Tab-separated table of C-alpha atoms in Angstrom:
chain	number	residue	atom	x	y	z
A	1	MET	CA	-1.947	26.054	-63.470
A	2	THR	CA	0.044	27.167	-60.716
A	3	GLU	CA	0.184	30.690	-59.969
A	4	VAL	CA	3.412	30.689	-57.336
A	5	LEU	CA	6.077	28.199	-56.573
A	6	ILE	CA	7.334	28.701	-53.051
A	7	LEU	CA	11.063	27.580	-51.992
A	8	GLY	CA	10.327	26.940	-48.774
A	9	GLY	CA	11.306	25.032	-45.743
A	10	THR	CA	11.745	28.421	-43.665
A	11	ALA	CA	9.227	30.002	-41.395
A	12	GLU	CA	9.222	33.178	-43.955
A	13	ALA	CA	7.777	30.648	-46.387
A	14	ARG	CA	4.937	29.076	-44.152
A	15	THR	CA	3.816	32.386	-43.364
A	16	LEU	CA	3.442	33.036	-47.296
A	17	ALA	CA	2.363	30.313	-48.216
A	18	ARG	CA	-1.013	30.936	-45.683
A	19	LYS	CA	-0.871	34.964	-47.073
A	20	LEU	CA	-1.439	33.427	-50.488
A	21	ASP	CA	-4.247	31.168	-49.596
A	22	ASP	CA	-6.238	33.725	-48.269
A	23	ALA	CA	-5.894	35.848	-51.042
A	24	GLY	CA	-7.310	32.906	-52.668
A	25	ILE	CA	-3.781	32.366	-55.049
A	26	ALA	CA	-2.888	28.951	-55.438
A	27	THR	CA	0.989	27.884	-54.281
A	28	VAL	CA	2.929	24.912	-54.705
A	29	SER	CA	5.241	24.128	-51.231
A	30	SER	CA	8.953	22.949	-51.650
A	31	LEU	CA	10.750	21.397	-49.687
A	32	ALA	CA	14.516	19.882	-49.738
A	33	GLY	CA	13.534	16.820	-48.149
A	34	ARG	CA	16.599	16.971	-45.564
A	35	VAL	CA	14.313	17.418	-42.142
A	36	GLN	CA	12.379	14.669	-40.483
A	37	ASN	CA	8.747	15.990	-40.058
A	38	PRO	CA	9.213	19.173	-41.340
A	39	ARG	CA	6.677	21.579	-40.199
A	40	LEU	CA	3.837	21.730	-43.452
A	41	PRO	CA	2.561	25.014	-44.961
A	42	VAL	CA	-0.777	25.359	-46.124
A	43	GLY	CA	-1.343	24.179	-49.889
A	44	GLU	CA	-0.271	21.982	-52.237
A	45	VAL	CA	3.526	20.632	-51.175
A	46	ARG	CA	5.863	18.926	-52.754
A	47	ILE	CA	9.492	17.398	-51.430
A	48	GLY	CA	12.809	16.261	-53.131
A	49	GLY	CA	14.711	18.300	-55.450
A	50	PHE	CA	14.097	19.047	-59.634
A	51	GLY	CA	17.173	17.571	-60.843
A	52	GLY	CA	19.391	21.071	-60.858
A	53	ALA	CA	18.245	24.240	-62.510
A	54	ASP	CA	17.500	22.665	-66.174
A	55	GLY	CA	14.985	20.321	-64.269
A	56	LEU	CA	12.908	22.940	-62.578
A	57	ALA	CA	12.811	25.563	-65.158
A	58	ASP	CA	10.945	22.041	-67.307
A	59	TRP	CA	8.376	21.891	-63.932
A	60	LEU	CA	8.328	26.107	-64.268
A	61	ARG	CA	6.783	25.677	-68.129
A	62	THR	CA	4.961	22.180	-67.437
A	63	ARG	CA	3.071	23.870	-64.856
A	64	ALA	CA	2.364	26.945	-65.506
A	65	VAL	CA	4.159	29.447	-63.298
A	66	ARG	CA	3.596	32.326	-62.905
A	67	ALA	CA	5.850	33.588	-60.208
A	68	VAL	CA	8.432	31.837	-57.867
A	69	VAL	CA	9.241	33.127	-54.822
A	70	ASP	CA	12.645	31.159	-53.070
A	71	ALA	CA	12.501	31.538	-49.571
A	72	THR	CA	14.487	29.163	-48.722
A	73	HIS	CA	17.264	29.113	-45.982
A	74	PRO	CA	20.172	32.348	-46.312
A	75	PHE	CA	22.479	28.852	-46.470
A	76	ALA	CA	20.627	27.020	-48.787
A	77	ALA	CA	23.311	28.340	-51.626
A	78	GLN	CA	22.078	25.624	-54.706
A	79	ILE	CA	18.529	25.869	-54.737
A	80	SER	CA	18.557	29.680	-55.277
A	81	THR	CA	20.897	29.333	-57.566
A	82	ASN	CA	20.118	26.842	-59.552
A	83	ALA	CA	16.346	29.480	-59.038
A	84	VAL	CA	17.910	32.078	-60.795
A	85	ARG	CA	18.685	30.171	-64.072
A	86	ALA	CA	15.781	28.708	-64.358
A	87	CYS	CA	13.388	31.594	-63.780
A	88	ALA	CA	15.567	33.366	-66.598
A	89	ASP	CA	15.550	30.471	-68.446
A	90	ALA	CA	12.071	29.594	-67.951
A	91	ALA	CA	10.753	33.418	-68.597
A	92	VAL	CA	9.148	33.418	-65.253
A	93	PRO	CA	9.574	36.190	-62.624
A	94	LEU	CA	11.961	35.403	-59.400
A	95	LEU	CA	11.773	37.046	-55.849
A	96	ARG	CA	14.426	36.179	-53.292
A	97	LEU	CA	12.511	36.256	-50.248
A	98	THR	CA	15.348	36.419	-46.945
A	99	ARG	CA	15.148	37.330	-43.320
A	100	PRO	CA	17.790	39.714	-42.798
A	101	ALA	CA	20.876	39.319	-41.586
A	102	TRP	CA	21.983	39.552	-37.261
A	103	GLU	CA	24.147	42.302	-36.708
A	104	PRO	CA	26.578	42.454	-33.842
A	105	GLY	CA	25.793	45.073	-30.868
A	106	PRO	CA	27.159	45.758	-27.431
A	107	GLY	CA	28.795	42.814	-26.257
A	108	ASP	CA	28.803	40.499	-28.953
A	109	ARG	CA	31.831	39.075	-29.501
A	110	TRP	CA	31.880	37.873	-32.729
A	111	VAL	CA	34.035	36.359	-35.028
A	112	PRO	CA	33.039	36.391	-38.472
A	113	VAL	CA	34.338	33.299	-40.553
A	114	PRO	CA	33.769	32.908	-44.653
A	115	ASP	CA	32.530	29.052	-44.300
A	116	ILE	CA	32.164	26.368	-41.895
A	117	THR	CA	35.723	25.025	-43.200
A	118	ALA	CA	36.981	28.183	-41.893
A	119	ALA	CA	34.653	27.611	-38.211
A	120	ALA	CA	35.885	23.980	-37.451
A	121	ALA	CA	39.554	25.692	-37.902
A	122	ALA	CA	38.957	28.724	-35.600
A	123	VAL	CA	37.353	25.639	-32.920
A	124	ALA	CA	40.976	23.794	-33.431
A	125	GLN	CA	42.423	26.787	-32.655
A	126	ARG	CA	40.445	27.444	-29.651
A	127	GLY	CA	39.492	24.296	-27.839
A	128	GLY	CA	37.365	24.268	-24.979
A	129	ARG	CA	33.179	23.673	-24.446
A	130	VAL	CA	31.892	24.233	-27.893
A	131	PHE	CA	27.967	24.871	-28.274
A	132	LEU	CA	27.213	23.858	-31.976
A	133	THR	CA	24.209	24.991	-34.205
A	134	THR	CA	25.083	25.423	-37.954
A	135	GLY	CA	22.941	22.055	-38.665
A	136	ARG	CA	23.139	18.214	-39.034
A	137	GLN	CA	25.075	18.547	-42.726
A	138	ASP	CA	27.805	20.313	-40.843
A	139	VAL	CA	28.636	18.662	-38.350
A	140	GLY	CA	31.414	16.256	-40.189
A	141	ALA	CA	34.000	19.668	-40.491
A	142	PHE	CA	34.508	19.534	-36.896
A	143	ALA	CA	34.904	15.093	-36.455
A	144	GLY	CA	38.608	15.488	-36.446
A	145	ILE	CA	39.182	17.800	-33.362
A	146	ASP	CA	39.705	16.144	-30.510
A	147	ASP	CA	40.915	18.816	-28.266
A	148	ALA	CA	37.301	20.506	-27.600
A	149	TRP	CA	33.726	19.230	-26.199
A	150	PHE	CA	30.754	19.282	-28.351
A	151	LEU	CA	26.944	20.170	-27.585
A	152	ILE	CA	25.456	19.041	-31.201
A	153	ARG	CA	21.661	20.642	-31.114
A	154	VAL	CA	20.303	19.420	-34.252
A	155	VAL	CA	16.208	18.974	-35.294
A	156	ASP	CA	17.243	15.012	-36.598
A	157	PRO	CA	20.605	13.144	-35.587
A	158	PRO	CA	23.835	13.268	-38.056
A	159	GLY	CA	24.497	11.093	-39.916
A	160	GLY	CA	28.207	11.431	-41.000
A	161	PRO	CA	31.140	11.547	-38.099
A	162	LEU	CA	31.002	13.261	-35.371
A	163	PRO	CA	34.039	14.732	-33.091
A	164	PRO	CA	35.112	12.189	-29.910
A	165	ASN	CA	34.121	14.307	-27.124
A	166	HIS	CA	30.207	14.925	-27.846
A	167	GLU	CA	26.763	15.341	-26.811
A	168	ILE	CA	23.840	15.213	-29.521
A	169	LEU	CA	21.089	17.559	-27.677
A	170	ARG	CA	17.859	17.211	-30.292
A	171	SER	CA	15.120	19.978	-30.269
A	172	ARG	CA	13.418	22.279	-32.428
A	173	GLY	CA	13.107	26.343	-32.002
A	174	PRO	CA	11.716	28.017	-31.584
A	175	TYR	CA	13.652	28.840	-28.438
A	176	GLY	CA	13.715	31.452	-25.461
A	177	LEU	CA	16.010	33.565	-23.466
A	178	ASP	CA	15.514	32.310	-20.425
A	179	ASP	CA	15.947	28.199	-21.635
A	180	GLU	CA	19.189	29.757	-23.761
A	181	ARG	CA	21.093	31.050	-20.852
A	182	ALA	CA	20.123	27.924	-18.736
A	183	LEU	CA	21.452	25.959	-20.877
A	184	LEU	CA	24.422	27.467	-21.894
A	185	ALA	CA	25.442	27.745	-17.612
A	186	GLY	CA	24.637	24.564	-17.360
A	187	ALA	CA	26.347	22.651	-19.988
A	188	ARG	CA	29.529	25.640	-19.371
A	189	ILE	CA	29.939	26.111	-22.361
A	190	ASP	CA	32.949	28.818	-23.127
A	191	LEU	CA	32.485	28.818	-27.577
A	192	LEU	CA	29.844	29.314	-29.569
A	193	VAL	CA	29.450	28.201	-33.077
A	194	THR	CA	26.695	29.289	-35.323
A	195	LYS	CA	25.766	30.623	-38.621
A	196	ASN	CA	23.980	34.199	-39.234
A	197	SER	CA	20.815	32.593	-40.345
A	198	GLY	CA	19.118	36.112	-39.085
A	199	GLY	CA	15.543	35.655	-37.749
A	200	GLU	CA	14.117	35.577	-34.199
A	201	MET	CA	13.271	32.149	-34.156
A	202	THR	CA	16.839	31.173	-32.537
A	203	ARG	CA	18.557	34.380	-31.985
A	204	ALA	CA	18.091	34.290	-28.481
A	205	LYS	CA	21.146	32.131	-27.998
A	206	LEU	CA	23.367	35.615	-29.049
A	207	THR	CA	21.841	37.212	-26.460
A	208	ALA	CA	22.455	34.522	-24.091
A	209	ALA	CA	26.204	34.725	-25.173
A	210	ALA	CA	27.001	38.306	-24.971
A	211	GLU	CA	25.353	38.906	-21.359
A	212	ALA	CA	27.734	35.296	-20.475
A	213	GLY	CA	30.775	36.604	-22.314
A	214	ILE	CA	30.883	33.841	-24.651
A	215	GLU	CA	32.773	34.541	-28.251
A	216	VAL	CA	30.995	33.263	-30.756
A	217	ILE	CA	32.273	31.886	-34.437
A	218	MET	CA	29.881	33.692	-36.961
A	219	VAL	CA	29.785	32.096	-40.219
A	220	GLN	CA	29.031	34.420	-43.079
A	221	ARG	CA	26.503	33.896	-45.680
A	222	PRO	CA	26.873	33.102	-48.857
A	223	ILE	CA	26.827	35.737	-51.426
A	224	GLU	CA	23.767	35.901	-54.116
A	225	ALA	CA	22.995	37.024	-56.935
A	226	ALA	CA	22.623	40.384	-57.578
A	227	GLN	CA	20.583	40.686	-59.890
A	228	THR	CA	17.699	38.729	-58.284
A	229	ARG	CA	14.818	40.949	-56.758
A	230	GLN	CA	14.929	41.013	-53.033
A	231	ALA	CA	12.118	40.864	-50.170
A	232	ARG	CA	12.717	41.244	-46.559
A	233	SER	CA	9.648	39.623	-44.766
A	234	ALA	CA	6.272	37.601	-45.978
A	235	PRO	CA	3.676	40.310	-46.288
A	236	GLU	CA	6.417	41.964	-48.496
A	237	ALA	CA	7.013	39.297	-51.171
A	238	ALA	CA	3.277	38.742	-50.909
A	239	GLU	CA	2.770	41.530	-52.086
A	240	TRP	CA	4.866	41.520	-54.550
A	241	VAL	CA	3.683	38.354	-56.191
A	242	GLN	CA	-0.289	39.652	-56.334
A	243	THR	CA	1.171	42.673	-58.174
A	244	VAL	CA	2.844	39.841	-60.679
A	245	LEU	CA	-0.124	38.152	-61.024
A	246	ALA	CA	-2.353	40.953	-62.534
A	247	HIS	CA	0.314	42.286	-64.924
A	248	ARG	CA	0.585	38.647	-66.178
């Protein structure tokens, strides 16, 4: 029997898997498989999709899952939507574990936009030297912009169309403040494009941008299901899991 399914791929998901393992709770961590050589959590791991909400609900029943924690990336909207429906169909308690969003502070020059298409439109209006950190799946939205230069930071190389003027920087966080300051200055960046992912692993770029007076095109998070119970940290999620298991 699988006691807990963790929809993972984030640092919070890995921390939760370790805490539950330490408590003797059996978990399966599910990764989407979009990143080559991902960081793996402790415990059982599965990679790949479930076949939509119906497939996930069937999997939950087959494995007799007692609780689900959706600890996917804040922008993984489809799997989160599927999890809400699947857990309702299979009568399995669901918790959404997501890190708090970033908030602008003194010195920040943020331009909030609703989605990646709007971010590309904002870049097209401005041009300049752009630091693009939205992930490889979104790079294609900027492919038609020919009057800007892009430094595109990704873990794995993009597979689709690219802007005509660009450089690919492959790296994986966390990133330190001094390194981000040096990168922005060395590449003469005057515009940063990112998603409001939250967390500390990649926050330093925002601090460095604020210090340098660099404008930030900030893609806002998708709206999540209001009925889903929320947790903001792995310890909070672990406590919820233990409470659920004690009563099921």
